[in-house]
Coordinates of C-alpha atoms in Angstrom, one line a residue:
Chain A
M271 CA 87.8 -25.5 96.2
S272 CA 88.8 -22.0 95.3
H273 CA 89.1 -23.1 91.7
A274 CA 85.5 -24.4 91.8
L275 CA 84.3 -21.0 93.2
T276 CA 86.2 -19.1 90.5
I277 CA 84.6 -21.3 87.8
A278 CA 81.2 -20.9 89.5
R279 CA 81.5 -17.1 89.5
K280 CA 82.5 -17.0 85.9
D281 CA 79.6 -19.4 85.0
V282 CA 77.1 -17.1 86.7
A283 CA 78.5 -14.0 85.0
D284 CA 78.2 -15.8 81.7
A285 CA 74.7 -17.3 82.4
V286 CA 73.1 -14.1 83.6
R287 CA 73.9 -12.7 80.1
S288 CA 71.8 -15.4 78.5
L289 CA 68.5 -14.1 77.1
A290 CA 67.0 -17.6 76.9
L291 CA 67.5 -18.1 80.6
W292 CA 65.7 -14.9 81.5
A293 CA 62.9 -15.7 79.1
V294 CA 62.3 -18.9 80.9
V295 CA 62.5 -17.3 84.4
G296 CA 60.3 -14.5 83.2
L297 CA 57.7 -16.9 81.9
F298 CA 57.6 -18.8 85.2
A299 CA 57.4 -15.6 87.2
L300 CA 54.6 -14.3 85.0
L301 CA 52.7 -17.6 85.3
T302 CA 52.9 -17.6 89.1
A303 CA 51.9 -13.9 89.2
V304 CA 48.9 -14.6 87.0
V305 CA 47.8 -17.6 89.1
V306 CA 48.1 -15.5 92.3
G307 CA 46.7 -12.3 90.8
L308 CA 43.9 -13.4 88.4
P309 CA 41.4 -14.6 91.0
A310 CA 41.8 -11.4 93.0
L311 CA 41.4 -9.3 89.8
L312 CA 38.2 -11.2 89.0
G313 CA 36.9 -10.4 92.5
D314 CA 36.9 -14.0 93.7
D315 CA 37.4 -13.4 97.4
A316 CA 37.0 -17.1 98.3
F317 CA 40.3 -17.8 96.7
T318 CA 42.9 -16.5 99.2
F319 CA 46.5 -15.7 98.6
R320 CA 47.4 -18.8 100.7
E321 CA 45.3 -21.0 98.5
A322 CA 46.7 -19.4 95.4
I323 CA 50.2 -20.4 96.6
G324 CA 48.9 -24.0 96.8
A325 CA 48.1 -23.7 93.1
V326 CA 51.5 -22.3 92.4
V327 CA 53.0 -25.4 94.0
Q328 CA 51.2 -27.5 91.4
I329 CA 52.5 -25.4 88.5
A330 CA 56.0 -25.2 90.0
G331 CA 56.2 -29.0 90.2
L332 CA 55.8 -29.1 86.4
I333 CA 57.9 -26.0 85.4
V334 CA 60.7 -25.7 87.9
P335 CA 62.1 -29.1 87.0
L336 CA 62.1 -27.9 83.4
V337 CA 63.9 -24.7 84.3
G338 CA 66.5 -26.6 86.4
L339 CA 67.2 -29.1 83.6
L340 CA 67.3 -26.3 81.0
I341 CA 69.8 -24.3 83.0
A342 CA 72.3 -27.1 83.4
Y343 CA 71.9 -29.9 80.9
H344 CA 74.2 -28.3 78.4
S345 CA 76.6 -26.7 80.9
I346 CA 79.5 -29.2 80.6
T347 CA 78.7 -30.7 77.2
A348 CA 78.7 -27.1 75.7
E349 CA 82.3 -26.6 76.9
R350 CA 83.2 -30.0 75.6
E351 CA 81.7 -29.4 72.2
S352 CA 82.9 -25.9 71.7
G353 CA 86.4 -26.5 73.0
S354 CA 86.3 -24.0 75.8
L355 CA 86.8 -27.0 78.1
R356 CA 90.2 -27.4 76.5
V357 CA 91.1 -23.9 77.7
L358 CA 89.8 -24.7 81.2
L359 CA 91.7 -28.0 81.3
S360 CA 94.9 -26.2 80.1
L361 CA 94.6 -24.1 83.3
P362 CA 95.1 -25.4 86.8
P363 CA 91.5 -26.5 87.7
S364 CA 91.0 -30.2 88.1
R365 CA 88.1 -32.1 86.5
R366 CA 86.5 -32.3 90.0
A367 CA 86.7 -28.6 90.4
I368 CA 85.1 -28.1 87.0
V369 CA 82.0 -30.3 87.9
A370 CA 81.8 -28.7 91.3
G371 CA 82.1 -25.2 89.9
K372 CA 79.4 -25.9 87.3
L373 CA 77.1 -27.3 90.1
L374 CA 77.7 -24.2 92.2
G375 CA 77.3 -21.8 89.3
R376 CA 74.2 -23.2 87.8
G377 CA 72.8 -23.8 91.3
A378 CA 73.3 -20.2 92.1
V379 CA 71.5 -19.2 88.9
V380 CA 68.5 -21.4 89.7
V381 CA 68.3 -20.0 93.2
L382 CA 68.4 -16.5 91.8
A383 CA 65.7 -17.4 89.3
G384 CA 63.5 -18.9 92.0
V385 CA 64.0 -16.0 94.3
V386 CA 63.1 -13.5 91.5
A387 CA 59.9 -15.4 90.7
V388 CA 58.8 -15.8 94.3
L389 CA 59.5 -12.1 95.0
L390 CA 57.5 -11.0 91.9
M391 CA 54.7 -13.3 93.0
S392 CA 54.7 -11.8 96.5
V393 CA 54.6 -8.3 95.2
V394 CA 51.7 -9.0 92.8
G395 CA 49.8 -11.1 95.2
G396 CA 50.4 -8.8 98.1
L397 CA 49.1 -5.8 96.1
L398 CA 46.0 -7.5 94.9
H399 CA 45.1 -9.5 98.0
G400 CA 46.2 -6.9 100.5
T401 CA 47.8 -9.5 102.7
L402 CA 51.1 -11.5 102.6
P403 CA 51.1 -15.0 104.1
V404 CA 54.7 -14.9 105.1
G405 CA 55.0 -18.5 106.2
S406 CA 53.6 -19.8 102.9
V407 CA 55.8 -17.5 100.8
L408 CA 58.9 -18.5 102.7
A409 CA 58.0 -22.2 102.5
L410 CA 57.4 -21.8 98.7
G411 CA 60.7 -20.0 98.3
G412 CA 62.6 -22.6 100.2
S413 CA 61.1 -25.6 98.6
V414 CA 61.0 -24.2 95.0
T415 CA 64.7 -23.3 95.2
L416 CA 65.5 -26.8 96.5
L417 CA 63.4 -28.3 93.7
G418 CA 65.3 -26.3 91.2
L419 CA 68.6 -27.3 92.7
S420 CA 67.8 -31.0 92.6
F421 CA 67.0 -30.8 88.9
V422 CA 70.2 -28.8 88.3
G423 CA 72.0 -31.6 90.2
V424 CA 70.5 -34.2 87.8
A425 CA 71.3 -32.1 84.7
I426 CA 74.9 -31.5 85.9
G427 CA 75.4 -35.2 86.5
V428 CA 74.1 -36.0 83.0
S429 CA 76.2 -33.2 81.4
A430 CA 79.3 -34.5 83.0
A431 CA 78.6 -38.1 82.1
V432 CA 77.9 -37.7 78.4
S433 CA 79.9 -36.1 75.6
T434 CA 77.3 -34.3 73.4
R435 CA 74.4 -32.0 73.8
G436 CA 72.1 -34.5 72.0
R437 CA 72.8 -37.2 74.5
A438 CA 72.4 -34.8 77.5
M439 CA 69.1 -33.7 76.1
A440 CA 67.9 -37.2 75.5
V441 CA 68.7 -38.4 79.0
T442 CA 67.3 -35.3 80.8
V443 CA 64.1 -35.4 78.7
G444 CA 63.8 -39.1 79.6
F445 CA 64.3 -38.2 83.2
Y446 CA 61.6 -35.5 83.1
T447 CA 59.2 -37.8 81.4
V448 CA 59.6 -40.6 83.9
A449 CA 59.9 -38.5 87.1
V450 CA 57.4 -35.7 86.3
L451 CA 54.9 -37.0 83.9
F452 CA 54.7 -40.8 84.5
W453 CA 55.9 -41.5 88.0
N454 CA 52.4 -42.0 89.5
L455 CA 51.3 -44.1 86.6
L456 CA 54.5 -46.2 86.9
L457 CA 53.9 -46.9 90.5
Q458 CA 50.3 -47.8 89.9
A459 CA 51.5 -50.2 87.2
V460 CA 54.0 -51.7 89.7
Q461 CA 51.2 -52.0 92.3
F462 CA 48.8 -53.5 89.8
A463 CA 51.4 -56.0 88.6
G464 CA 52.2 -56.8 92.3
V465 CA 48.6 -57.6 93.0
R466 CA 48.2 -59.7 89.9
L467 CA 51.4 -61.7 90.8
G468 CA 50.1 -62.2 94.3
V469 CA 53.1 -60.3 95.8
L470 CA 50.9 -57.4 97.1
T471 CA 47.4 -57.5 98.6
A472 CA 44.8 -55.4 96.8
G473 CA 44.0 -52.0 98.4
A474 CA 47.1 -52.0 100.6
T475 CA 50.2 -49.8 99.8
P476 CA 53.3 -51.2 101.4
V477 CA 55.9 -48.9 102.9
W478 CA 58.5 -49.3 100.2
L479 CA 55.9 -48.3 97.6
R480 CA 55.0 -45.2 99.6
A481 CA 58.7 -44.4 99.9
L482 CA 59.1 -44.7 96.2
S483 CA 56.3 -42.3 95.7
V484 CA 58.5 -39.5 97.0
L485 CA 61.7 -40.6 95.2
P486 CA 61.6 -38.1 92.4
P487 CA 62.4 -34.6 93.6
N488 CA 59.3 -33.2 92.1
K489 CA 57.2 -35.7 94.2
A490 CA 59.1 -34.9 97.3
F491 CA 58.6 -31.2 96.7
P492 CA 54.9 -30.7 97.7
R493 CA 55.5 -32.6 100.9
A494 CA 58.5 -30.5 101.7
F495 CA 56.5 -27.4 101.0
S496 CA 53.6 -28.3 103.2
G497 CA 55.9 -29.5 106.0
L498 CA 57.7 -26.2 105.8
Q499 CA 54.5 -24.2 105.7
E500 CA 52.9 -26.1 108.6
G501 CA 56.2 -26.3 110.5
T502 CA 55.7 -30.1 110.9
L503 CA 58.8 -31.7 109.5
V504 CA 58.6 -35.1 111.3
G505 CA 54.9 -35.6 111.9
G506 CA 53.4 -38.9 111.1
S507 CA 55.3 -41.8 109.7
L508 CA 58.9 -41.4 108.4
V509 CA 58.1 -42.3 104.8
T510 CA 55.5 -39.5 104.5
S511 CA 57.4 -36.9 106.6
A512 CA 58.6 -33.6 105.1
A513 CA 62.0 -34.4 106.6
L514 CA 62.5 -37.4 104.4
A515 CA 61.2 -35.3 101.4
L516 CA 63.9 -32.7 102.2
V517 CA 66.6 -35.4 102.5
V518 CA 65.5 -36.9 99.2
M519 CA 65.8 -33.5 97.4
V520 CA 69.2 -32.8 98.9
A521 CA 70.4 -36.2 97.7
W522 CA 69.3 -35.4 94.2
V523 CA 71.4 -32.2 94.3
V524 CA 74.5 -34.1 95.3
L525 CA 74.4 -37.7 94.1
P526 CA 73.9 -37.2 90.3
P527 CA 76.9 -34.8 90.0
V528 CA 79.1 -37.3 91.9
L529 CA 78.1 -40.1 89.6
G530 CA 78.6 -37.9 86.5
Y531 CA 82.0 -36.9 87.8
L532 CA 83.1 -40.5 88.1
R533 CA 82.6 -40.9 84.3
F534 CA 83.9 -37.4 83.5
R535 CA 87.1 -38.2 85.5
S536 CA 88.2 -41.0 83.3
A537 CA 87.0 -39.6 79.9
D538 CA 89.1 -38.5 77.0
L539 CA 88.2 -34.8 76.7
G540 CA 90.3 -33.9 73.6
Chain B
M188 CA 115.8 -28.1 87.4
S189 CA 117.9 -30.5 85.5
Q190 CA 115.0 -32.7 84.4
P191 CA 113.8 -32.2 80.9
A192 CA 110.8 -29.9 80.3
I193 CA 109.0 -32.7 78.5
R194 CA 109.7 -36.4 78.3
T195 CA 107.6 -39.2 77.0
N196 CA 108.4 -42.9 77.3
G197 CA 106.8 -45.3 74.9
L198 CA 103.8 -43.0 74.8
T199 CA 100.9 -44.7 72.9
K200 CA 97.3 -43.6 72.3
R201 CA 94.9 -45.7 70.4
Y202 CA 91.4 -44.8 69.3
G203 CA 89.9 -48.2 68.5
S204 CA 92.3 -49.6 66.0
V205 CA 93.8 -46.2 65.1
R206 CA 97.1 -45.4 66.7
A207 CA 97.2 -41.6 67.1
I208 CA 100.5 -41.9 68.9
D209 CA 102.7 -44.9 68.5
G210 CA 105.4 -45.4 71.1
L211 CA 106.6 -41.8 71.1
E212 CA 109.9 -41.1 72.7
L213 CA 110.3 -37.3 73.0
T214 CA 112.6 -35.2 75.1
V215 CA 112.5 -31.4 75.3
E216 CA 115.3 -29.9 77.3
R217 CA 115.0 -26.9 79.6
G218 CA 115.5 -23.6 78.1
E219 CA 115.1 -24.6 74.4
V220 CA 112.6 -23.6 71.8
Y221 CA 111.5 -26.9 70.4
G222 CA 109.6 -27.0 67.1
F223 CA 107.1 -29.9 66.9
L224 CA 106.4 -30.4 63.3
G225 CA 104.1 -32.7 61.4
P226 CA 101.2 -32.6 59.0
N227 CA 97.6 -32.4 60.3
G228 CA 96.7 -35.7 61.8
A229 CA 100.2 -36.7 62.6
G230 CA 99.5 -37.0 66.3
K231 CA 100.8 -33.6 67.5
S232 CA 97.7 -32.4 69.1
T233 CA 97.0 -35.8 70.7
T234 CA 100.5 -35.7 72.2
I235 CA 99.9 -32.2 73.6
D236 CA 96.5 -33.4 75.0
V237 CA 98.3 -36.2 76.8
L238 CA 100.9 -33.8 78.2
L239 CA 98.0 -31.7 79.5
D240 CA 96.1 -34.7 80.9
I241 CA 93.1 -33.9 78.6
V242 CA 93.5 -37.3 77.0
R243 CA 94.7 -40.5 78.8
P244 CA 97.4 -42.6 77.1
T245 CA 96.8 -46.2 76.2
A246 CA 100.4 -47.0 77.2
G247 CA 103.6 -45.3 78.2
S248 CA 104.0 -42.2 80.3
A249 CA 104.7 -38.5 80.0
T250 CA 106.4 -36.1 82.4
V251 CA 106.3 -32.3 82.3
L252 CA 108.9 -30.3 84.2
G253 CA 109.9 -33.6 85.8
L254 CA 106.4 -34.2 87.1
D255 CA 103.9 -36.9 86.0
A256 CA 101.5 -35.3 83.6
R257 CA 98.5 -37.1 85.2
E258 CA 99.4 -37.7 88.8
D259 CA 100.9 -34.2 89.4
R260 CA 98.6 -32.4 87.1
A261 CA 97.8 -29.5 89.4
A262 CA 101.5 -28.8 90.1
V263 CA 102.3 -29.0 86.4
H264 CA 99.5 -26.7 85.3
D265 CA 100.5 -24.0 87.8
R266 CA 103.8 -23.7 86.0
I267 CA 102.9 -24.0 82.3
G268 CA 101.2 -21.7 79.8
V269 CA 99.1 -23.3 77.1
L270 CA 97.7 -22.1 73.8
P271 CA 95.5 -24.9 72.5
E272 CA 94.9 -25.4 68.8
D273 CA 91.1 -26.0 68.7
F274 CA 89.5 -24.0 71.4
D275 CA 86.8 -21.6 72.2
F276 CA 86.0 -19.0 74.8
Y277 CA 82.9 -17.9 76.6
D278 CA 81.3 -15.8 73.9
R279 CA 79.3 -13.5 76.2
L280 CA 82.3 -12.5 78.3
S281 CA 84.9 -9.9 77.4
G282 CA 88.6 -10.6 76.7
L283 CA 89.5 -8.8 79.9
K284 CA 87.1 -11.0 81.9
H285 CA 88.7 -14.0 80.4
L286 CA 92.1 -12.8 81.5
R287 CA 91.0 -12.1 85.0
F288 CA 89.3 -15.5 85.2
A289 CA 92.4 -17.3 84.0
A290 CA 94.7 -15.2 86.3
D291 CA 92.4 -16.1 89.3
L292 CA 92.6 -19.8 88.4
K293 CA 96.4 -19.5 88.2
G294 CA 96.7 -17.5 91.3
A295 CA 98.6 -14.8 89.5
D296 CA 98.1 -11.1 90.1
E297 CA 99.0 -9.9 86.7
D298 CA 97.8 -6.7 85.1
P299 CA 95.5 -8.0 82.3
L300 CA 96.0 -4.8 80.3
A301 CA 99.7 -5.3 80.2
L302 CA 99.1 -8.7 78.7
V303 CA 96.6 -7.3 76.2
D304 CA 99.3 -4.9 75.1
R305 CA 102.0 -7.5 74.9
V306 CA 100.0 -9.7 72.5
G307 CA 99.0 -6.8 70.4
L308 CA 95.3 -6.9 71.2
D309 CA 93.5 -3.5 71.0
R310 CA 92.5 -2.3 74.5
E311 CA 89.1 -1.4 73.2
D312 CA 88.7 -4.8 71.7
A313 CA 89.7 -6.3 75.1
E314 CA 86.5 -4.8 76.6
R315 CA 84.3 -6.4 73.9
A316 CA 82.5 -9.7 74.2
V317 CA 84.7 -12.5 72.7
G318 CA 81.8 -13.7 70.5
E319 CA 82.6 -10.7 68.3
Y320 CA 86.3 -11.6 67.9
S321 CA 88.0 -12.5 64.7
Q322 CA 90.2 -15.6 64.5
G323 CA 93.3 -13.6 64.9
M324 CA 92.0 -11.8 67.9
R325 CA 91.0 -15.1 69.6
K326 CA 94.5 -16.3 68.9
R327 CA 96.0 -13.3 70.6
L328 CA 93.7 -13.6 73.6
G329 CA 94.6 -17.3 73.9
L330 CA 98.3 -16.3 73.8
A331 CA 97.7 -13.7 76.5
I332 CA 96.1 -16.4 78.7
A333 CA 99.1 -18.6 78.1
L334 CA 101.5 -15.9 79.2
I335 CA 99.8 -15.4 82.6
G336 CA 102.1 -16.0 85.6
E337 CA 105.4 -16.2 83.8
P338 CA 105.2 -20.0 83.0
D339 CA 108.4 -22.2 83.0
L340 CA 107.1 -24.0 79.9
L341 CA 104.9 -22.6 77.1
I342 CA 103.0 -25.2 75.0
L343 CA 101.8 -23.6 71.9
D344 CA 99.7 -25.7 69.5
E345 CA 99.7 -24.3 66.0
P346 CA 100.1 -20.7 67.3
T347 CA 100.5 -19.1 64.0
N348 CA 97.4 -20.7 62.4
G349 CA 94.8 -18.1 61.6
L350 CA 97.3 -15.2 62.0
D351 CA 98.3 -13.0 59.1
P352 CA 102.1 -12.8 58.3
N353 CA 102.5 -9.8 60.5
G354 CA 100.7 -11.5 63.4
A355 CA 102.8 -14.6 62.9
R356 CA 106.0 -12.5 63.1
E357 CA 104.8 -10.9 66.3
M358 CA 104.1 -14.3 67.7
R359 CA 107.6 -15.4 66.9
E360 CA 109.0 -12.3 68.6
L361 CA 107.0 -13.1 71.7
V362 CA 108.2 -16.7 71.7
R363 CA 111.8 -15.4 71.5
A364 CA 111.2 -12.9 74.3
E365 CA 109.7 -15.6 76.5
N366 CA 112.6 -17.9 75.8
E367 CA 115.1 -15.2 76.7
R368 CA 113.2 -14.7 80.0
G369 CA 114.0 -18.4 80.7
A370 CA 110.9 -20.2 79.5
T371 CA 111.1 -23.4 77.5
V372 CA 108.9 -23.2 74.5
F373 CA 107.2 -26.2 72.8
F374 CA 105.8 -25.0 69.5
S375 CA 103.8 -27.2 67.2
S376 CA 103.2 -26.4 63.6
H377 CA 102.5 -28.0 60.3
V378 CA 104.5 -25.3 58.5
M379 CA 108.3 -25.6 58.5
S380 CA 108.9 -21.9 57.9
Q381 CA 107.0 -21.0 61.1
V382 CA 109.4 -22.9 63.2
Q383 CA 112.8 -22.7 61.4
A384 CA 113.4 -19.1 62.3
I385 CA 113.1 -19.5 66.1
C386 CA 113.5 -23.1 67.1
D387 CA 116.7 -24.6 68.5
R388 CA 115.6 -28.1 67.7
V389 CA 112.9 -29.6 65.5
G390 CA 111.2 -32.9 65.8
I391 CA 109.1 -34.1 62.8
M392 CA 106.2 -36.3 63.6
N393 CA 104.3 -38.5 61.2
D394 CA 101.8 -41.3 61.7
G395 CA 102.2 -41.0 65.5
R396 CA 106.0 -41.3 65.5
L397 CA 108.9 -39.0 65.6
V398 CA 110.5 -39.6 62.2
A399 CA 113.3 -37.1 62.5
E400 CA 114.8 -34.9 65.2
D401 CA 117.7 -32.5 64.8
T402 CA 118.9 -28.9 65.2
I403 CA 118.0 -26.5 62.4
E404 CA 121.7 -26.5 61.4
G405 CA 121.7 -30.3 61.3
L406 CA 118.6 -30.3 59.1
R407 CA 120.2 -27.7 56.9
S408 CA 123.3 -29.7 56.4
T409 CA 121.1 -32.7 55.5
V410 CA 119.4 -30.6 52.8
G411 CA 122.7 -29.0 51.8
G412 CA 123.6 -29.4 48.2
G413 CA 120.1 -30.4 47.1
A414 CA 118.5 -28.2 44.4
T415 CA 115.8 -28.0 41.9
L416 CA 116.9 -27.2 38.3
T417 CA 114.2 -25.6 36.1
F418 CA 114.8 -25.5 32.4
E419 CA 112.8 -23.3 30.1
F420 CA 112.0 -24.3 26.6
D421 CA 110.0 -23.2 23.6
Q422 CA 109.2 -26.9 23.1
P423 CA 109.9 -28.8 26.3
P424 CA 110.6 -32.5 26.2
A425 CA 108.4 -34.9 28.1
P426 CA 109.8 -35.9 31.5
A427 CA 110.0 -39.5 30.2
E428 CA 112.4 -38.4 27.5
V429 CA 115.0 -37.4 30.0
D430 CA 117.2 -40.4 30.6
L431 CA 118.1 -40.4 34.3
A432 CA 117.9 -44.1 34.8
G433 CA 120.3 -45.2 37.6
E434 CA 120.8 -41.7 38.8
E435 CA 120.3 -42.1 42.6
A436 CA 120.6 -38.4 43.4
V437 CA 117.6 -37.4 41.4
R438 CA 114.3 -37.3 43.2
E439 CA 111.8 -35.9 40.8
V440 CA 111.2 -34.8 37.2
T441 CA 108.2 -32.7 36.6
A442 CA 106.9 -30.8 33.6
G443 CA 105.6 -27.3 33.8
E444 CA 104.2 -24.9 31.2
G445 CA 107.2 -24.5 28.8
S446 CA 109.5 -25.8 31.5
L447 CA 110.9 -28.9 33.0
S448 CA 112.0 -29.2 36.7
V449 CA 114.5 -31.8 38.1
T450 CA 115.2 -32.1 41.8
C451 CA 118.4 -33.6 42.9
T452 CA 120.0 -34.2 46.3
E453 CA 123.7 -33.9 45.5
P454 CA 125.6 -30.9 44.1
A455 CA 127.4 -32.9 41.5
A456 CA 124.2 -34.4 40.1
K457 CA 123.3 -31.0 38.6
F458 CA 125.8 -31.5 35.8
R459 CA 124.6 -35.0 34.9
V460 CA 121.0 -33.6 34.9
I461 CA 122.0 -30.9 32.5
D462 CA 123.7 -33.4 30.3
A463 CA 120.7 -35.7 30.3
V464 CA 118.3 -32.8 29.4
Q465 CA 120.5 -31.7 26.5
A466 CA 120.7 -35.3 25.3
T467 CA 117.0 -35.2 24.6
G468 CA 117.8 -32.8 21.7
A469 CA 115.5 -30.1 23.1
E470 CA 117.2 -26.7 23.3
P471 CA 116.7 -24.9 26.7
R472 CA 116.3 -21.1 26.6
D473 CA 117.2 -20.6 30.3
L474 CA 118.1 -22.4 33.5
H475 CA 117.2 -21.5 37.1
V476 CA 118.7 -23.3 40.1
E477 CA 116.9 -23.2 43.4
E478 CA 118.5 -24.6 46.5
S479 CA 116.4 -27.1 48.4
S480 CA 114.7 -25.7 51.5
L481 CA 113.8 -27.2 54.8
E482 CA 110.2 -27.3 53.5
D483 CA 111.3 -29.8 50.9
L484 CA 112.9 -31.9 53.7
F485 CA 109.7 -31.7 55.8
A486 CA 107.7 -32.8 52.8
A487 CA 110.0 -35.7 52.2
Y488 CA 109.4 -37.0 55.7
T489 CA 105.7 -36.6 55.8
V490 CA 104.4 -37.5 52.3
D491 CA 102.9 -40.9 52.7
D492 CA 104.5 -42.8 49.9
G493 CA 105.3 -45.7 52.0
G494 CA 108.9 -44.8 52.5
P495 CA 110.7 -45.7 55.7
A496 CA 109.0 -42.8 57.5
G497 CA 106.6 -45.2 59.1
E498 CA 109.2 -47.6 60.3
E499 CA 111.9 -46.3 62.7
A500 CA 113.4 -42.8 62.7
P501 CA 115.9 -43.1 59.9
A502 CA 119.0 -41.0 59.3
A503 CA 117.7 -37.8 58.0
S504 CA 119.4 -38.0 54.6
N505 CA 118.1 -41.5 53.8
G506 CA 114.6 -40.5 54.8
A507 CA 114.7 -37.5 52.6
R508 CA 115.7 -39.5 49.6
D509 CA 113.5 -42.5 50.0
A510 CA 110.3 -41.0 51.1
V511 CA 109.6 -39.5 47.7
E512 CA 109.3 -41.6 44.6
V513 CA 111.5 -41.0 41.7
E514 CA 109.4 -40.6 38.6
P515 CA 111.0 -42.3 35.7

């Protein structure tokens, strides 16, 4: 474990020197600050800071996944392609420690990025609105960092499983497209087909379909956010609960890296 | 401590239908400096990758310091120092950060500056981001990383590649010092002159196999007596005019500008060569004799002319003679 921590520390030290990373984080922070600040600047009092945070959740569901994937998709393939992985593998750390270290390191970076963005948003919003809805801000901070972590998890898993940057990019872009852009459409297609085939009754949404609707981390994220904001983690049915959403997101942090490691473990890395 | 530093048994690595390593039997004893020679693509780096568990063998096994290269990887890597051939660093981090990182991973509390000094890296350069390093500086940093923690075995893959002659000499001095400290050194190169000055034994690899293995003295005695005779003429005869048919100890006849060179493998053959050249009627102005070097021997083993090199490890002298075609 200490090897993984050492690798993670090095990874963070290396990543925070990356200009591209800070450009993306800065863009996200700027966007949230604009969403929160613009209505207040335009004198629209009807749009409160708390409501503005709701709008930020919408944007975060699109952008944070991109940030998470971007931070981590090339983390292991880069070392494999450049040959720095050879230096690492010549030293004591095991392959497992390398994958774990990358997950910890890039995870720390995405948490840092999330915290910076939410802090900036709080400062801008607090100054312009004159209030700070602490509960909403904390709920946003918590759920956004978990969202970022789950996409870092996906990207680390992919980066460990494939050998080149091109493949890692293809798989992560594919994942983003399906999970973020087309998931609702996909489920509607499934439901439509189910009705046409007579498996489902029209107008009714079975439990498994409702469970599937929170399967991607970005779909679980708004539920996790509102559950955290309202303090109701287990209200209503299990499939729509914030608790399940949180479990789903944590699973995305952990499972893809484990699967990626299983391929990485037996690969020729020369 | 009596187990060999490196031992491979029937080690084979195939990529598709290509055999990068083909039933390699290699033993490196404790305390020796072993020169692992072969042309690029002979399978040297793949062998090292298997020893480091970077690549998994198709068949056979490898032990390092008496431990299984794969099963006991962690224990092995705590005790070895490695300079890989093709490698890269983290461009945004300084050389010193790299050294601290590697020392952390090895659990060694070494003074990074002392290592920087030992490998001849400038202390100011050590503070700079590695992205700005020249090839030679990268090599020195790589060596400094390899030296962390006083390893029992140093595995150096083409360590002199990319170094100027002065750097290569410093590298050899470091290898010697590490060996005197008690480290076994496994030193791969595709250039004979880089290993002959410091290695106790040399193994020559070609097409995934060890085609020769001997001490430097042993190899020298194999070469002993071989020489290249260079005749200078105003009007040199064509190589075909020199009648050396049936002369087994002659390897090669080549024409140069106003000269003709004949390489032979036995001392006594020189006189017969001189006779044959004079028999052409051409009048030589001068004659130079150059003793054959270990480089010539290395070339003889590794030029792919379909000699016995690809079969089984031959007696060195036969291999040297047969691997090069005699041009009539």
